[in-house]
CSV table of C-alpha atoms in Angstrom, one decimal:
chain,number,residue,atom,x,y,z
A,19,MET,CA,16.8,15.5,-9.2
A,20,SER,CA,13.9,17.7,-9.1
A,21,LYS,CA,10.6,16.7,-7.5
A,22,GLN,CA,8.7,16.6,-10.8
A,23,SER,CA,11.5,14.3,-12.3
A,24,GLU,CA,10.9,12.3,-9.1
A,25,PHE,CA,7.0,11.9,-9.8
A,26,ALA,CA,7.7,11.1,-13.4
A,27,VAL,CA,10.1,8.1,-12.2
A,28,ILE,CA,7.4,6.9,-9.8
A,29,LEU,CA,4.9,7.2,-12.8
A,30,LYS,CA,6.9,5.1,-15.0
A,31,MET,CA,7.6,2.4,-12.4
A,32,ASN,CA,3.9,1.8,-12.2
A,33,PRO,CA,2.2,-0.3,-14.5
A,34,LEU,CA,-0.6,2.0,-14.9
A,35,PHE,CA,1.8,4.7,-16.7
A,36,SER,CA,4.6,2.6,-17.9
A,37,ASP,CA,3.7,2.9,-21.5
A,38,LEU,CA,4.1,6.5,-21.5
A,39,GLY,CA,6.9,8.2,-23.1
A,40,ALA,CA,9.4,10.5,-21.3
A,41,ASP,CA,7.7,13.7,-22.6
A,42,ASP,CA,4.3,12.4,-21.5
A,43,LEU,CA,5.5,11.5,-18.2
A,44,GLN,CA,6.9,14.9,-17.8
A,45,ARG,CA,3.9,16.8,-18.7
A,46,MET,CA,1.8,14.7,-16.3
A,47,ALA,CA,4.3,15.0,-13.5
A,48,ALA,CA,4.2,18.8,-14.1
A,49,LEU,CA,0.6,18.9,-13.1
A,50,CYS,CA,1.3,17.7,-9.5
A,51,HIS,CA,2.2,19.5,-6.3
A,52,THR,CA,3.6,18.1,-3.0
A,53,GLU,CA,2.0,17.8,0.5
A,54,GLN,CA,3.5,16.8,3.7
A,55,LEU,CA,1.8,14.8,6.4
A,56,ASP,CA,2.8,14.2,10.1
A,57,VAL,CA,2.7,11.0,11.9
A,58,GLY,CA,-1.0,10.1,12.6
A,59,GLU,CA,-2.1,13.1,10.2
A,60,VAL,CA,-5.2,12.2,8.4
A,61,LEU,CA,-5.0,12.6,4.6
A,62,PHE,CA,-8.7,11.7,4.0
A,63,GLN,CA,-11.4,9.7,5.6
A,64,LYS,CA,-14.1,7.4,4.3
A,65,GLY,CA,-16.7,9.3,2.7
A,66,ASP,CA,-14.5,12.4,1.5
A,67,GLU,CA,-14.6,13.5,-2.0
A,68,GLY,CA,-12.3,11.6,-4.2
A,69,ASP,CA,-10.6,14.6,-5.8
A,70,ALA,CA,-6.8,13.5,-6.1
A,71,LEU,CA,-4.3,10.9,-6.9
A,72,TYR,CA,-1.6,10.5,-4.7
A,73,GLY,CA,2.0,9.2,-4.8
A,74,VAL,CA,4.4,8.6,-2.1
A,75,ARG,CA,7.8,10.6,-2.2
A,76,ARG,CA,8.9,9.3,1.3
A,77,GLY,CA,7.2,8.0,4.5
A,78,GLN,CA,4.4,5.5,4.9
A,79,ILE,CA,0.5,5.9,4.5
A,80,ARG,CA,-1.9,3.3,6.0
A,81,ILE,CA,-5.3,2.5,4.4
A,82,GLU,CA,-7.7,1.7,7.1
A,83,THR,CA,-11.5,1.3,7.8
A,84,GLY,CA,-13.6,0.7,10.8
A,85,ALA,CA,-13.8,-2.9,12.2
A,86,SER,CA,-17.2,-4.4,13.4
A,87,ASP,CA,-15.8,-4.5,17.0
A,88,GLY,CA,-15.1,-0.6,16.9
A,89,GLY,CA,-11.4,-1.1,16.2
A,90,ARG,CA,-9.5,-0.3,13.1
A,91,LEU,CA,-8.6,-2.6,10.2
A,92,THR,CA,-5.6,-2.0,8.3
A,93,LEU,CA,-6.5,-2.8,4.5
A,94,ASN,CA,-2.8,-1.8,3.1
A,95,PHE,CA,0.3,0.1,3.4
A,96,GLN,CA,1.5,2.4,0.7
A,97,GLY,CA,5.2,3.3,0.9
A,98,PRO,CA,7.8,5.3,-1.2
A,99,GLY,CA,7.0,4.9,-5.0
A,100,ASP,CA,3.3,3.7,-4.5
A,101,LEU,CA,0.4,5.4,-6.1
A,102,PHE,CA,-3.1,5.3,-4.4
A,103,GLY,CA,-6.5,7.0,-4.6
A,104,GLU,CA,-7.3,6.1,-8.1
A,105,ILE,CA,-10.8,4.4,-7.5
A,106,ALA,CA,-12.4,7.5,-6.1
A,107,VAL,CA,-10.4,10.0,-8.4
A,108,LEU,CA,-11.7,8.2,-11.3
A,109,ASP,CA,-15.4,8.0,-10.6
A,110,GLY,CA,-15.7,11.3,-8.5
A,111,GLN,CA,-17.5,9.2,-5.7
A,112,SER,CA,-16.3,9.3,-2.0
A,113,ARG,CA,-13.3,7.6,-0.7
A,114,THR,CA,-14.0,4.0,0.4
A,115,ALA,CA,-11.5,4.0,3.3
A,116,ASP,CA,-9.4,6.1,5.3
A,117,ALA,CA,-5.7,7.2,4.8
A,118,VAL,CA,-3.3,8.0,7.6
A,119,ALA,CA,0.3,8.8,7.7
A,120,GLY,CA,2.1,5.9,9.6
A,121,GLU,CA,5.3,8.3,9.7
A,122,PRO,CA,6.3,11.7,8.4
A,123,THR,CA,5.2,11.6,4.8
A,124,GLU,CA,5.7,13.7,1.6
A,125,LEU,CA,3.2,13.0,-1.0
A,126,PHE,CA,2.9,14.1,-4.9
A,127,VAL,CA,-0.7,15.1,-5.5
A,128,LEU,CA,-2.5,15.2,-8.8
A,129,ARG,CA,-6.0,16.7,-8.9
A,130,ARG,CA,-8.9,15.1,-10.4
A,131,GLY,CA,-9.6,17.9,-13.0
A,132,ASP,CA,-6.2,17.8,-14.3
A,133,LEU,CA,-6.0,13.9,-14.3
A,134,LEU,CA,-9.3,13.8,-16.5
A,135,ALA,CA,-8.1,16.4,-18.7
A,136,PHE,CA,-5.1,14.3,-19.4
A,137,LEU,CA,-6.8,11.1,-20.1
A,138,GLU,CA,-9.1,12.8,-22.6
A,139,ARG,CA,-5.8,13.6,-24.5
A,140,GLU,CA,-4.3,10.0,-23.6
A,141,PRO,CA,-7.2,7.4,-24.1
A,142,LYS,CA,-4.4,4.6,-23.8
A,143,ILE,CA,-4.0,5.5,-20.1
A,144,ALA,CA,-7.6,5.2,-19.6
A,145,ILE,CA,-7.2,1.4,-21.1
A,146,ARG,CA,-4.4,1.0,-18.6
A,147,LEU,CA,-6.6,2.1,-15.7
A,148,ILE,CA,-9.2,-0.3,-16.5
A,149,GLU,CA,-6.6,-3.0,-16.2
A,150,LEU,CA,-5.4,-1.7,-12.9
A,151,LEU,CA,-8.8,-1.6,-11.3
A,152,CYS,CA,-9.3,-5.4,-12.8
A,153,GLN,CA,-6.1,-6.3,-10.8
A,154,ARG,CA,-7.2,-4.7,-7.7
A,155,ILE,CA,-10.4,-6.6,-7.7
A,156,ARG,CA,-8.5,-9.8,-8.2
A,157,TRP,CA,-6.2,-8.9,-5.4
A,158,ILE,CA,-9.2,-8.3,-3.0
A,159,SER,CA,-10.9,-11.6,-4.2
A,160,GLU,CA,-7.7,-13.3,-3.2
A,161,ARG,CA,-7.5,-11.6,0.2
A,162,MET,CA,-11.1,-12.7,0.9
A,163,GLU,CA,-10.3,-16.4,-0.2
A,164,GLU,CA,-7.1,-16.1,2.0
A,165,SER,CA,-8.8,-14.9,5.0
A,166,VAL,CA,-11.6,-17.8,5.0
A,167,LEU,CA,-9.3,-20.7,3.8
A,168,GLN,CA,-5.9,-20.2,4.8
A,169,PRO,CA,-4.6,-20.6,8.2
A,170,LEU,CA,-3.1,-17.9,10.4
A,171,PRO,CA,0.6,-18.7,9.8
A,172,VAL,CA,0.1,-18.7,6.1
A,173,ARG,CA,-1.7,-15.4,6.2
A,174,MET,CA,1.0,-14.1,8.5
A,175,ALA,CA,4.1,-15.1,6.4
A,176,ARG,CA,2.3,-13.6,3.1
A,177,ARG,CA,1.6,-10.2,4.7
A,178,LEU,CA,5.3,-10.2,6.0
A,179,CYS,CA,6.6,-11.3,2.6
A,180,ALA,CA,4.6,-8.4,0.8
A,181,LEU,CA,5.9,-6.0,3.3
A,182,ALA,CA,9.5,-6.9,2.8
A,183,ASP,CA,9.1,-6.7,-0.7
A,184,ASP,CA,8.2,-2.8,-0.3
A,185,TYR,CA,10.4,-2.2,2.9
A,186,GLY,CA,13.1,-4.6,2.9
A,187,SER,CA,13.9,-7.0,5.9
A,188,GLU,CA,13.2,-4.6,8.7
A,189,VAL,CA,9.4,-4.2,8.7
A,190,HIS,CA,8.2,-1.5,10.9
A,191,ILE,CA,4.9,-2.8,12.1
A,192,SER,CA,3.5,-3.5,15.5
A,193,GLN,CA,1.8,-6.9,16.4
A,194,GLU,CA,-1.3,-5.1,17.0
A,195,GLN,CA,-1.1,-3.7,13.6
A,196,LEU,CA,-0.2,-7.0,12.0
A,197,GLY,CA,-3.2,-8.5,13.9
A,198,VAL,CA,-5.6,-6.2,12.4
A,199,TYR,CA,-4.0,-6.7,8.9
A,200,VAL,CA,-4.7,-10.4,8.9
A,201,GLY,CA,-7.7,-10.3,10.9
A,202,ALA,CA,-6.3,-12.0,14.3
A,203,ALA,CA,-6.0,-11.2,17.8
A,204,ARG,CA,-2.9,-10.0,19.2
A,205,GLU,CA,-2.2,-12.9,21.4
A,206,SER,CA,-2.4,-15.2,18.6
A,207,ILE,CA,0.0,-13.1,16.5
A,208,ASN,CA,2.2,-13.1,19.4
A,209,ARG,CA,2.4,-16.8,19.7
A,210,GLN,CA,3.3,-17.4,16.1
A,211,LEU,CA,5.9,-14.6,16.0
A,212,GLN,CA,7.5,-16.1,19.2
A,213,GLN,CA,7.5,-19.5,17.7
A,214,TRP,CA,9.2,-18.1,14.3
A,215,ARG,CA,11.7,-16.3,16.6
A,216,LYS,CA,12.6,-19.6,18.2
A,217,ASP,CA,12.9,-21.2,14.8
A,218,GLY,CA,15.3,-18.4,13.6
A,219,ILE,CA,12.9,-17.0,11.0
A,220,LEU,CA,12.8,-13.5,12.5
A,221,ASP,CA,13.4,-11.5,15.4
A,222,LEU,CA,11.3,-8.9,17.4
A,223,GLN,CA,12.0,-5.4,18.5
A,224,ARG,CA,9.7,-2.7,19.5
A,225,GLY,CA,7.5,-1.8,16.8
A,226,ARG,CA,9.8,-3.8,14.2
A,227,ILE,CA,10.2,-7.2,13.0
A,228,LEU,CA,13.6,-8.2,11.6
A,229,LEU,CA,13.2,-11.0,8.9
A,230,LYS,CA,16.2,-13.2,9.2
A,231,ASN,CA,15.3,-16.3,7.0
A,232,MET,CA,13.1,-15.2,4.0
A,233,SER,CA,13.4,-18.6,2.3
A,234,ARG,CA,11.7,-20.4,5.2
A,235,LEU,CA,9.1,-17.5,5.7
A,236,THR,CA,8.5,-17.7,1.9
A,237,ASP,CA,7.9,-21.5,2.3
A,238,VAL,CA,5.4,-20.9,5.0
A,239,ALA,CA,3.6,-18.3,2.8
A,240,ARG,CA,3.4,-20.7,-0.1
A,241,ASN,CA,1.8,-23.2,2.3
A,242,SER,CA,4.5,-25.7,1.3
């Protein structure tokens, strides 16, 4: 399968573009090019011009921002098949967070000018973009509510379940990264992970968490 066809498949899998026909998807995919990043390489920083939409062909992108204590806060992970960067690419304003390669990564890149020209020809896609942005607002609202109202085990379980949906039962994330992801100290993360290890829910390896009992972890995530 050509890279152009791969990007068309990614677009089709995303709710934003799922209503497009095969010909439209191929025309849109033909506008993209690819870009490769080494682990730790910065794709863009907060404040940079929002000039492109990105799709992950392989690898992982961390969406990060600075924390009040001077550290880093991971807002989201983008893996193979994910699209990101749509807010800044639509309004032409600056990026709202940093994007850093968590591992060697190859991206599909669709420039803003090409995307806007396409949207002028396909107004139904503009409507889908509005719906997607509304979904993102709801997601952010849920995360804010979660951080205030839900106990740490529930927050951790929900994040691990979400990562498992994208990457399977072997989640490549350090305890420190998980801590900034859920807004907790590494010591608290370690205590909970060790308890779940004793309970047979997961196993721990360097830089990895192996999820062994998704049913029990899902129960914790549901706070049931």
